[in-house]
XYZ file of C-alpha atoms in Angstrom:
678
model
C 0.000 0.000 0.000
C 1.284 3.423 -0.978
C -1.516 5.798 0.012
C -5.070 5.856 1.325
C -7.493 8.740 0.762
C -9.279 9.072 4.094
C -10.972 12.463 3.782
C -12.398 14.617 1.010
C -13.501 18.118 1.932
C -12.713 20.736 4.521
C -14.930 20.726 7.593
C -15.162 24.476 8.153
C -15.863 25.244 4.504
C -18.471 22.512 4.132
C -20.157 23.444 7.403
C -20.481 27.091 6.374
C -22.144 26.023 3.138
C -25.642 25.505 4.556
C -27.457 24.468 1.414
C -28.212 21.215 -0.352
C -24.874 19.446 -0.973
C -25.904 18.737 -4.571
C -25.562 22.470 -5.175
C -22.147 22.911 -3.620
C -20.007 24.370 -6.359
C -18.185 27.525 -7.263
C -21.332 29.207 -8.610
C -22.551 30.050 -5.129
C -19.502 30.194 -2.892
C -15.786 29.999 -3.305
C -14.928 26.665 -1.758
C -12.389 23.871 -1.880
C -12.805 20.115 -1.564
C -9.241 18.953 -0.907
C -8.371 15.277 -0.559
C -6.237 14.043 2.327
C -4.077 10.952 1.886
C -2.367 8.740 4.415
C 1.205 8.110 3.275
C 4.478 7.406 5.030
C 5.182 11.159 4.882
C 1.670 12.192 6.016
C 0.493 9.313 8.210
C -3.046 8.762 9.465
C -2.672 5.612 11.508
C -6.017 6.116 13.268
C -7.893 6.479 9.978
C -6.176 3.487 8.399
C -6.835 1.245 11.397
C -10.486 2.260 11.647
C -11.034 1.557 7.966
C -9.231 -1.779 8.294
C -11.764 -2.804 10.945
C -14.673 -1.812 8.680
C -13.317 -3.810 5.755
C -12.667 -6.823 7.974
C -16.307 -6.747 9.090
C -17.278 -6.375 5.435
C -15.438 -9.619 4.719
C -17.482 -11.438 7.372
C -20.726 -9.984 6.015
C -20.122 -11.020 2.404
C -17.837 -14.072 2.492
C -20.710 -16.502 1.905
C -22.683 -14.505 -0.668
C -20.037 -12.513 -2.582
C -16.749 -14.319 -1.914
C -14.660 -12.369 -4.438
C -15.754 -9.022 -3.043
C -15.243 -10.312 0.486
C -11.738 -11.534 -0.321
C -10.831 -8.122 -1.734
C -12.201 -6.451 1.409
C -10.042 -8.679 3.617
C -6.966 -8.102 1.471
C -7.408 -4.334 1.772
C -8.146 -4.616 5.503
C -4.883 -6.438 6.142
C -2.967 -3.944 3.996
C -4.476 -0.970 5.828
C -3.789 -2.501 9.233
C -0.186 -3.258 8.322
C 0.201 0.302 7.024
C -1.300 1.718 10.229
C 1.139 -0.328 12.317
C 4.036 0.685 10.086
C 3.262 4.405 10.234
C 2.237 4.569 13.912
C 4.581 6.775 15.923
C 4.464 7.774 19.571
C 6.425 9.661 22.196
C 7.759 8.165 25.411
C 4.610 9.417 27.094
C 2.466 7.453 24.585
C 1.322 10.580 22.769
C 0.558 9.505 19.209
C 2.232 11.620 16.534
C 0.813 9.874 13.464
C -2.867 10.842 13.580
C -4.702 11.971 10.462
C -5.956 15.458 9.682
C -9.493 16.329 10.800
C -9.667 20.124 10.618
C -10.900 20.277 14.203
C -13.945 18.083 13.644
C -14.169 14.899 15.735
C -10.509 14.979 16.687
C -9.037 11.600 17.583
C -7.336 11.256 20.976
C -5.004 8.485 19.829
C -4.962 5.366 17.662
C -4.346 2.481 20.085
C -8.060 1.693 20.323
C -8.528 1.739 16.525
C -5.511 -0.541 16.126
C -6.985 -2.930 18.692
C -10.405 -2.717 17.024
C -8.905 -3.644 13.667
C -6.811 -6.427 15.181
C -9.698 -8.133 16.973
C -11.769 -8.207 13.774
C -8.850 -9.454 11.705
C -8.534 -12.305 14.202
C -12.212 -13.099 13.591
C -11.484 -13.208 9.861
C -8.233 -15.187 9.914
C -7.988 -16.997 13.247
C -4.392 -15.773 13.569
C -3.585 -15.268 17.259
C -0.892 -12.729 16.443
C -3.653 -10.153 16.025
C -4.859 -10.777 19.596
C -1.287 -10.703 20.837
C -0.893 -7.263 19.247
C -3.578 -6.104 21.683
C -2.845 -7.887 24.969
C 0.880 -8.700 24.838
C 2.763 -8.505 28.134
C 6.550 -8.454 28.432
C 7.100 -11.032 31.166
C 10.870 -10.623 30.924
C 10.496 -7.342 32.779
C 9.261 -7.341 36.361
C 8.384 -4.159 38.175
C 6.786 -3.248 41.484
C 4.867 -6.052 43.181
C 5.923 -8.416 40.395
C 3.941 -6.613 37.683
C 4.859 -6.944 34.015
C 4.416 -4.065 31.526
C 1.884 -4.233 28.724
C 3.490 -3.791 25.312
C 0.366 -4.412 23.233
C -2.206 -1.726 22.515
C -3.612 -2.098 26.037
C -0.561 -0.201 27.283
C -2.426 3.037 26.531
C -5.032 2.289 29.211
C -3.282 -0.229 31.511
C 0.387 0.250 32.333
C 1.149 -3.179 33.764
C -0.388 -6.372 35.129
C -0.607 -4.886 38.591
C -3.368 -2.569 37.375
C -6.655 -2.790 35.486
C -9.074 -0.274 33.921
C -12.660 0.888 34.323
C -14.306 2.238 31.183
C -16.476 5.238 32.086
C -17.234 6.102 28.449
C -18.767 3.975 25.688
C -17.984 2.734 22.174
C -18.163 5.882 20.044
C -16.564 8.021 17.344
C -13.385 8.683 19.366
C -12.872 5.730 21.669
C -13.770 2.202 20.577
C -12.474 0.334 23.620
C -16.050 -0.654 24.473
C -16.311 -2.664 21.283
C -12.780 -4.014 21.637
C -13.559 -5.656 24.988
C -16.990 -6.821 23.819
C -15.156 -8.800 21.119
C -12.022 -9.613 23.101
C -13.667 -11.137 26.190
C -15.390 -14.070 24.427
C -12.151 -14.768 22.507
C -9.692 -14.769 25.417
C -12.091 -15.608 28.284
C -9.616 -13.785 30.515
C -11.088 -12.290 33.697
C -9.561 -8.879 32.898
C -11.424 -8.625 29.595
C -14.763 -9.784 30.994
C -14.359 -7.439 33.960
C -13.776 -4.389 31.764
C -16.658 -5.347 29.444
C -19.158 -5.986 32.245
C -18.093 -3.139 34.548
C -18.876 -0.634 31.796
C -22.408 -2.027 31.415
C -22.935 -1.999 35.170
C -21.739 1.601 35.224
C -24.220 2.586 32.510
C -27.249 0.673 33.776
C -26.818 0.762 37.546
C -27.739 2.961 40.495
C -26.972 2.825 44.160
C -29.664 1.224 46.307
C -31.077 4.520 47.564
C -31.639 5.890 44.051
C -32.981 2.534 42.897
C -35.598 2.563 45.649
C -36.885 5.928 44.440
C -36.924 4.903 40.770
C -40.476 3.467 40.499
C -42.044 6.690 41.761
C -39.918 8.721 39.358
C -40.986 6.512 36.462
C -44.653 7.238 37.109
C -43.946 10.932 37.573
C -41.918 11.300 34.363
C -44.001 9.334 31.821
C -41.441 6.575 31.321
C -41.667 2.813 31.537
C -40.445 1.132 34.678
C -37.588 -0.435 32.733
C -36.291 2.979 31.689
C -36.107 4.182 35.261
C -35.279 1.065 37.270
C -31.583 0.077 37.205
C -30.272 -3.265 36.015
C -27.886 -3.542 38.981
C -27.085 -1.783 42.245
C -23.545 -3.118 42.601
C -20.553 -4.360 40.602
C -19.253 -7.892 40.238
C -15.930 -8.450 42.013
C -13.635 -10.337 39.641
C -10.687 -10.339 42.033
C -7.468 -8.411 42.464
C -6.007 -6.512 39.521
C -2.707 -8.383 39.672
C -4.518 -11.711 39.432
C -7.180 -11.217 36.773
C -4.816 -10.355 33.917
C -4.095 -14.014 33.144
C -6.874 -16.024 34.817
C -9.717 -17.601 32.863
C -13.409 -17.319 33.668
C -16.695 -18.516 32.151
C -20.060 -16.786 31.879
C -21.490 -19.160 34.491
C -18.714 -18.278 36.895
C -19.301 -14.555 36.355
C -22.906 -14.944 37.475
C -21.751 -16.445 40.789
C -19.151 -13.775 41.597
C -19.596 -11.675 44.745
C -20.532 -7.994 44.422
C -19.129 -4.729 45.689
C -20.110 -1.066 45.739
C -18.920 1.204 42.963
C -19.620 4.198 40.757
C -22.535 4.560 38.342
C -23.272 6.935 35.490
C -25.564 9.878 36.229
C -29.199 9.519 35.199
C -31.742 12.157 34.209
C -34.770 12.615 36.499
C -36.626 10.178 34.224
C -33.830 7.595 34.355
C -32.093 8.153 31.021
C -28.375 7.387 31.298
C -26.568 10.658 30.631
C -22.931 10.484 29.552
C -22.760 13.807 27.708
C -25.445 16.302 26.705
C -23.939 16.710 23.223
C -25.558 13.817 21.402
C -26.744 11.993 24.511
C -28.920 9.514 22.593
C -26.059 8.233 20.436
C -23.999 7.288 23.485
C -26.992 5.673 25.180
C -27.793 3.668 22.036
C -24.192 2.440 21.904
C -24.450 1.231 25.500
C -27.681 -0.575 24.578
C -25.882 -2.282 21.698
C -23.094 -3.436 24.012
C -25.722 -4.720 26.475
C -27.246 -6.859 23.733
C -23.806 -8.158 22.727
C -23.158 -9.149 26.344
C -26.439 -11.082 26.436
C -25.599 -12.750 23.130
C -22.156 -13.867 24.311
C -23.095 -14.957 27.849
C -26.774 -15.859 27.803
C -27.158 -13.442 30.729
C -29.982 -10.949 30.086
C -29.203 -8.777 33.107
C -28.836 -5.645 30.991
C -31.439 -6.314 28.275
C -34.468 -4.982 30.163
C -32.532 -1.820 30.966
C -31.585 -1.406 27.303
C -35.202 -1.904 26.231
C -36.357 0.774 28.659
C -33.733 3.204 27.387
C -34.818 2.535 23.803
C -38.459 3.134 24.713
C -37.373 6.469 26.175
C -35.701 7.327 22.854
C -38.858 6.210 21.035
C -41.045 8.692 22.913
C -41.838 7.415 26.394
C -40.183 10.383 28.043
C -41.287 13.584 29.794
C -41.485 15.482 26.495
C -43.466 12.743 24.727
C -40.952 13.159 21.914
C -39.314 10.361 19.944
C -35.742 11.262 19.065
C -36.062 9.399 15.763
C -37.031 11.612 12.835
C -40.294 10.526 11.209
C -41.150 8.021 13.940
C -44.401 9.760 14.927
C -46.138 13.146 14.580
C -44.490 14.323 17.816
C -40.977 13.165 16.875
C -38.040 15.530 16.490
C -38.402 17.023 13.015
C -35.572 19.559 12.660
C -32.333 17.569 12.447
C -29.116 19.526 11.973
C -28.764 18.266 8.403
C -28.359 20.635 5.471
C -29.661 18.243 2.789
C -32.869 17.519 4.704
C -33.310 21.176 5.644
C -32.940 22.352 2.049
C -32.193 26.024 2.624
C -31.799 28.191 -0.469
C -30.423 31.135 1.493
C -27.545 29.597 3.504
C -29.732 30.182 6.562
C -30.486 27.504 9.164
C -33.749 29.301 10.013
C -35.015 29.333 6.421
C -37.201 27.430 5.684
C -38.836 26.903 9.063
C -40.180 23.502 7.996
C -37.565 21.152 6.588
C -37.800 20.270 2.909
C -37.335 16.532 3.404
C -37.991 14.068 6.217
C -34.728 12.447 7.291
C -36.468 9.150 7.992
C -35.017 7.154 10.872
C -32.255 9.567 11.822
C -31.389 9.580 15.516
C -31.004 13.173 16.700
C -28.823 14.312 19.581
C -31.382 13.724 22.303
C -32.255 15.186 25.694
C -30.137 17.043 28.200
C -29.595 16.138 31.849
C -33.024 17.526 32.785
C -34.878 15.461 30.124
C -35.429 18.616 28.025
C -34.850 18.930 24.289
C -34.936 21.799 21.800
C -36.105 20.875 18.305
C -34.584 23.488 15.996
C -32.322 22.978 13.004
C -29.376 25.087 14.102
C -28.993 23.458 17.521
C -26.375 20.790 16.870
C -26.179 19.901 20.569
C -29.769 18.638 20.682
C -30.357 17.828 17.016
C -27.089 16.747 15.415
C -27.307 13.645 13.229
C -24.400 11.593 11.942
C -23.314 8.130 10.892
C -22.039 7.289 14.370
C -25.435 8.184 15.871
C -27.351 5.768 13.673
C -24.766 2.984 13.600
C -25.220 2.191 17.292
C -28.963 2.902 17.150
C -29.564 0.385 14.358
C -27.400 -2.189 16.133
C -29.315 -1.696 19.382
C -32.650 -2.050 17.579
C -31.485 -5.302 15.983
C -30.317 -6.675 19.319
C -33.500 -5.692 21.126
C -35.622 -7.227 18.390
C -33.645 -10.441 18.825
C -34.243 -10.540 22.589
C -37.564 -8.740 22.975
C -39.266 -8.958 19.579
C -42.715 -10.473 19.100
C -44.389 -12.087 16.102
C -46.591 -9.049 15.471
C -43.537 -6.860 14.850
C -43.301 -6.591 11.067
C -41.833 -4.033 8.655
C -44.299 -1.332 7.681
C -45.305 -1.651 4.035
C -44.652 1.169 1.564
C -42.306 2.900 3.946
C -41.139 5.557 3.774
C -44.012 7.298 1.994
C -43.237 9.126 -1.215
C -42.706 12.873 -1.254
C -45.757 13.209 -3.510
C -48.013 11.390 -1.049
C -46.885 13.770 1.688
C -46.719 17.057 -0.209
C -49.424 16.610 -2.843
C -48.679 18.309 -6.160
C -44.966 18.973 -6.290
C -43.948 22.186 -8.043
C -40.208 22.638 -8.441
C -40.280 25.532 -10.911
C -42.349 28.691 -10.616
C -42.759 31.969 -12.447
C -43.887 35.369 -11.237
C -44.640 38.483 -13.255
C -45.678 42.097 -12.801
C -46.467 45.045 -15.050
C -44.685 48.381 -14.697
C -45.081 51.468 -16.848
C -47.601 51.153 -19.655
C -49.024 53.503 -22.277
C -49.897 53.579 -25.983
C -46.232 53.070 -26.886
C -45.029 50.261 -24.640
C -45.608 47.731 -21.872
C -42.956 47.135 -19.236
C -42.817 43.610 -17.763
C -40.823 42.064 -14.914
C -40.465 38.276 -15.001
C -38.986 36.249 -12.144
C -38.204 32.573 -12.645
C -37.744 30.358 -9.610
C -35.733 27.147 -9.517
C -36.882 25.448 -6.308
C -35.978 21.944 -7.433
C -35.479 19.480 -4.597
C -35.914 15.975 -6.059
C -32.974 16.337 -6.222
C -31.877 19.970 -6.033
C -30.023 20.988 -9.181
C -28.857 23.988 -11.113
C -30.689 24.951 -14.291
C -28.589 24.838 -17.425
C -31.141 26.139 -19.905
C -34.438 27.836 -19.192
C -36.810 29.420 -21.701
C -39.776 31.688 -20.988
C -42.441 32.763 -23.476
C -44.467 35.943 -23.067
C -47.447 35.909 -25.474
C -48.802 39.099 -27.030
C -50.546 40.384 -30.151
C -49.547 42.906 -32.802
C -52.983 42.819 -34.468
C -53.292 46.587 -34.034
C -49.968 47.061 -35.808
C -50.949 44.811 -38.703
C -54.214 46.716 -39.055
C -52.149 49.889 -39.347
C -50.028 48.380 -42.121
C -47.122 47.716 -39.825
C -45.226 44.482 -39.174
C -43.286 42.742 -36.451
C -40.273 44.757 -37.568
C -41.915 47.834 -36.085
C -41.739 46.316 -32.601
C -38.605 46.588 -30.482
C -37.593 44.931 -27.223
C -35.850 47.055 -24.621
C -33.966 45.265 -21.835
C -34.230 47.201 -18.571
C -32.650 44.694 -16.191
C -30.961 41.321 -16.596
C -30.043 39.710 -13.259
C -27.910 37.059 -14.936
C -25.853 39.706 -16.713
C -25.507 41.652 -13.490
C -24.508 38.582 -11.455
C -21.825 37.551 -13.930
C -20.386 40.985 -14.683
C -21.644 40.743 -18.241
C -20.181 37.310 -18.964
C -23.661 35.828 -19.496
C -26.889 37.498 -20.510
C -30.411 36.529 -21.452
C -30.921 36.097 -25.176
C -34.301 36.643 -26.758
C -36.188 36.470 -30.008
C -39.674 37.502 -31.093
C -41.710 34.956 -33.054
C -45.009 35.588 -34.860
C -46.759 32.226 -35.011
C -49.890 33.053 -37.061
C -51.308 35.574 -39.528
C -53.551 37.171 -36.906
C -50.544 38.803 -35.295
C -50.165 36.493 -32.319
C -46.558 36.436 -31.149
C -44.349 35.455 -28.275
C -41.140 36.843 -26.880
C -38.912 33.889 -26.025
C -36.260 34.612 -23.394
C -33.445 32.100 -22.851
C -31.206 31.711 -19.797
C -28.259 29.526 -20.752
C -24.560 29.111 -20.021
C -24.964 30.082 -16.368
C -26.122 27.548 -13.805
C -28.370 28.984 -11.123
C -30.600 27.967 -8.248
C -33.254 30.123 -6.637
C -34.679 33.152 -8.451
C -33.581 35.163 -11.465
C -35.237 38.338 -12.801
C -35.498 39.827 -16.266
C -37.201 43.163 -16.953
C -38.101 44.219 -20.474
C -40.409 46.492 -22.425
C -42.291 45.774 -25.657
C -42.201 49.033 -27.626
C -44.183 50.004 -30.741
C -42.777 53.428 -31.494
C -44.116 53.923 -35.042
C -47.098 56.284 -35.270
C -50.131 55.895 -37.523
C -51.225 58.431 -40.133
C -52.755 60.610 -37.423
C -49.372 60.674 -35.654
C -50.791 58.595 -32.820
C -49.065 55.699 -31.145
C -51.317 52.637 -31.301
C -49.774 50.024 -28.999
C -52.678 48.165 -27.364
C -51.798 45.664 -24.579
C -55.426 44.726 -23.862
C -55.322 42.007 -26.527
C -52.102 40.459 -25.203
C -52.604 36.940 -23.819
C -49.864 37.145 -21.201
C -50.914 40.647 -20.106
C -54.597 39.963 -19.556
C -54.527 38.807 -15.933
C -52.192 41.403 -14.472
C -52.624 44.923 -13.095
C -49.918 47.549 -13.304
C -47.906 48.350 -10.202
C -49.393 51.871 -10.278
C -52.892 50.401 -10.171
C -51.845 48.251 -7.225
C -50.060 51.104 -5.482
C -46.837 49.146 -5.001
C -43.420 48.912 -6.601
C -42.757 46.725 -9.614
C -40.923 44.167 -7.472
C -43.678 44.189 -4.841
C -46.278 43.557 -7.552
C -44.717 40.231 -8.544
C -47.261 37.425 -8.392
C -47.335 33.804 -9.507
C -48.753 33.856 -12.992
C -49.558 31.029 -15.368
C -50.270 32.851 -18.653
C -46.526 32.962 -19.272
C -44.886 29.622 -20.004
C -41.544 28.255 -18.821
C -39.432 25.395 -20.178
C -36.507 23.680 -18.467
C -34.127 21.727 -20.690
C -36.857 21.509 -23.313
C -39.604 20.371 -20.931
C -42.718 22.499 -20.376
C -42.788 23.016 -16.591
C -44.976 26.087 -15.975
C -47.876 28.018 -17.416
C -50.525 27.606 -20.104
C -49.857 28.589 -23.688
C -52.618 29.994 -25.932
C -54.654 27.244 -27.557
C -53.396 28.062 -31.058
C -49.740 28.425 -30.045
C -48.307 25.113 -31.158
C -45.684 23.804 -28.767
C -42.482 22.672 -30.408
C -42.425 18.890 -29.904
C -38.825 18.621 -31.015
C -36.426 17.637 -28.245
C -33.104 17.556 -30.026
C -31.099 14.470 -29.170
C -34.127 12.442 -28.023
C -33.947 9.875 -30.826
C -36.095 7.259 -29.075
C -38.701 9.881 -28.065
C -38.774 8.916 -24.389
C -38.525 12.507 -23.194
C -34.840 12.440 -22.267
C -31.492 12.711 -24.029
C -29.278 9.835 -22.920
C -26.666 7.372 -24.138
C -29.409 5.102 -25.503
C -30.133 7.801 -28.106
C -26.509 7.718 -29.294
C -26.684 3.927 -29.605
C -30.003 3.967 -31.472
C -28.895 6.711 -33.874
C -25.584 4.945 -34.514
C -27.418 1.760 -35.445
C -29.810 3.740 -37.655
C -26.953 5.454 -39.498
C -25.209 2.084 -39.867
C -28.454 0.706 -41.361
C -28.673 -1.996 -38.709
C -31.807 -3.929 -39.683
C -32.152 -5.389 -36.190
C -32.256 -1.977 -34.546
C -35.434 -0.468 -33.162
C -37.204 1.674 -35.756
C -36.733 5.431 -35.469
C -40.024 7.317 -35.742
C -40.605 10.413 -37.844
C -40.471 12.571 -34.705
C -37.316 10.725 -33.670
C -35.668 11.691 -36.963
C -36.623 15.328 -36.407
C -35.142 15.112 -32.909
C -32.003 13.505 -34.337
C -31.134 16.392 -36.681
C -29.003 18.052 -34.029
C -26.844 20.101 -36.405
C -29.901 21.320 -38.335
C -28.625 20.431 -41.806
C -31.609 18.338 -42.914
C -29.619 15.105 -42.683
C -29.191 12.471 -39.979
C -25.587 11.301 -39.869
C -22.374 11.080 -37.842
C -22.378 14.814 -37.165
C -25.619 14.418 -35.216
C -24.235 11.437 -33.287
C -21.194 13.509 -32.381
C -23.349 16.442 -31.267
C -25.406 14.271 -28.903
C -22.266 12.641 -27.516
C -20.704 16.054 -26.896
C -23.838 17.147 -25.034
C -23.819 14.025 -22.860
C -20.137 14.655 -22.101
C -21.072 18.207 -20.950
C -18.981 19.742 -23.722
C -21.934 21.702 -25.140
C -25.230 22.958 -23.735
C -28.667 21.607 -24.629
C -29.383 24.902 -26.387
C -26.648 24.117 -28.926
C -28.440 20.989 -30.106
C -30.656 21.791 -33.078
C -28.553 24.759 -34.144
C -26.934 24.911 -37.568
C -23.238 24.067 -37.411
């Protein structure tokens, strides 16, 4: 292994970009997405070891169903672990100097736990004891005080020698994975030390002293929680023996059950009995402890901690003083404002806008309650409402374990879940258009058009948008004039303003019948945008009739008929903007807004769409290539398909058209360039 890319992106930059990630590009903000690689010169031993563990687990998950993929996962896991070991460096004080870059987000304390986590899973994959020895090795050639031997394996970071042991007052999480290490290690070694550390942590999480335990039932009734959520699993700790004896003695699950007990410390609980390790993401830590409780029951057959875990999960699912599930979408009262920019869907880089999130982040575990059982459900509060992979990883594992131990036959997956966006939102409108009328007289009509790209399934920038404003020049024709006597004045072009003149709206006026019915077609192209874009123009008929009178008459204009001028409304032109459907809008050739006049024939040609399925895709290149090659077995190309295929507008269908479509699909040309003469 030469290098491993462990991070793409910069935390501070990405976090400041509070908008749908699909839209994150240089059009909206100046940003960078650098890649960080673990190499011998720039080590990231923690990242490499953590990934090695994931790939080792992947091997176990897929070895029976996809053996080739599984074998590759194991090969990469071993390579990453070896690289992590090779590049690991430390000071005499065991300060690790080979950690990866994190930009200040979720900073790793050290890598010994990740190395142990990878090693224990690689043992599961290979059966090679050397991996276990990497974790627990003791140098028995050195004897210190009271006959203790120093640890030289990864345990040395938490236990100096065999005269000491360790009590884990945290839980398996994003920074420290010792909880998982001992959950795996204990059933492999069956050493008292490993079982003691594993079990003590669960006792610490689920227990209370006898005085608090006696008061728990009354608190449960008072705080709207189940008895299991409030009543502790234990009121004491198992005594495994002296530290200098348990490091190399064996023990079985049956023997653990018969051990004597002793007083000890327990984790603080909320008034309602929820185990509270840290108020920042309290539910994720609690869910991880539940997962470890289920693993303990699986490995020992001892369900001491399962009822406690079930009660804690019921608290998370809504049986708590706030009657609030901390699982998004779980019920109408569930937390609904996760700190998640894609779900929130802001168009303004503002965590308060919109107030209601655009999408439901189904099944996401939010941060959870504080030490007083209170929770604040707003998007910008990452303490109470953060969501992340590490939150849901433990949550899903705990749910699986609890289903295994507590599930009933009536528990079945809900059909048609999650519901579609359409079933929840009704008619989905991703593109809108507003218009208003400004100054108007017998010479001209001033119009402001605002197009709105509110796409969210998924959010995307618009590459080409066309708008048609329909009007009549019947009064000009009656006066012996023609379309040439009409001019278009551009008063404001937001695209031109936003790009310092690099891009501007193009337009053309088309008369589509002899009665004088016309449309002004405006085209936004070459500049990707999201949100709103304005264009203000005036239709001007400045030629007088024989009586030297201007004769522009907007009352017969289709797109003008439903609007009042801003003067009539007593507001500004911008304030007069209103959603209006007598102006039509087209996105990438598709009619998405408004109603055209009945006699205004829509152009059915979608250049590049050879198979007439409404989209330009690689299948069109294949079909056209077979048509040009006169492949008799190819699907027939319809008459409309041949019109769509003439992408260079030369009246022929040949290799030039194939090339044009291919260039469009490769993003070398815009959709607007298809159907234009070469």
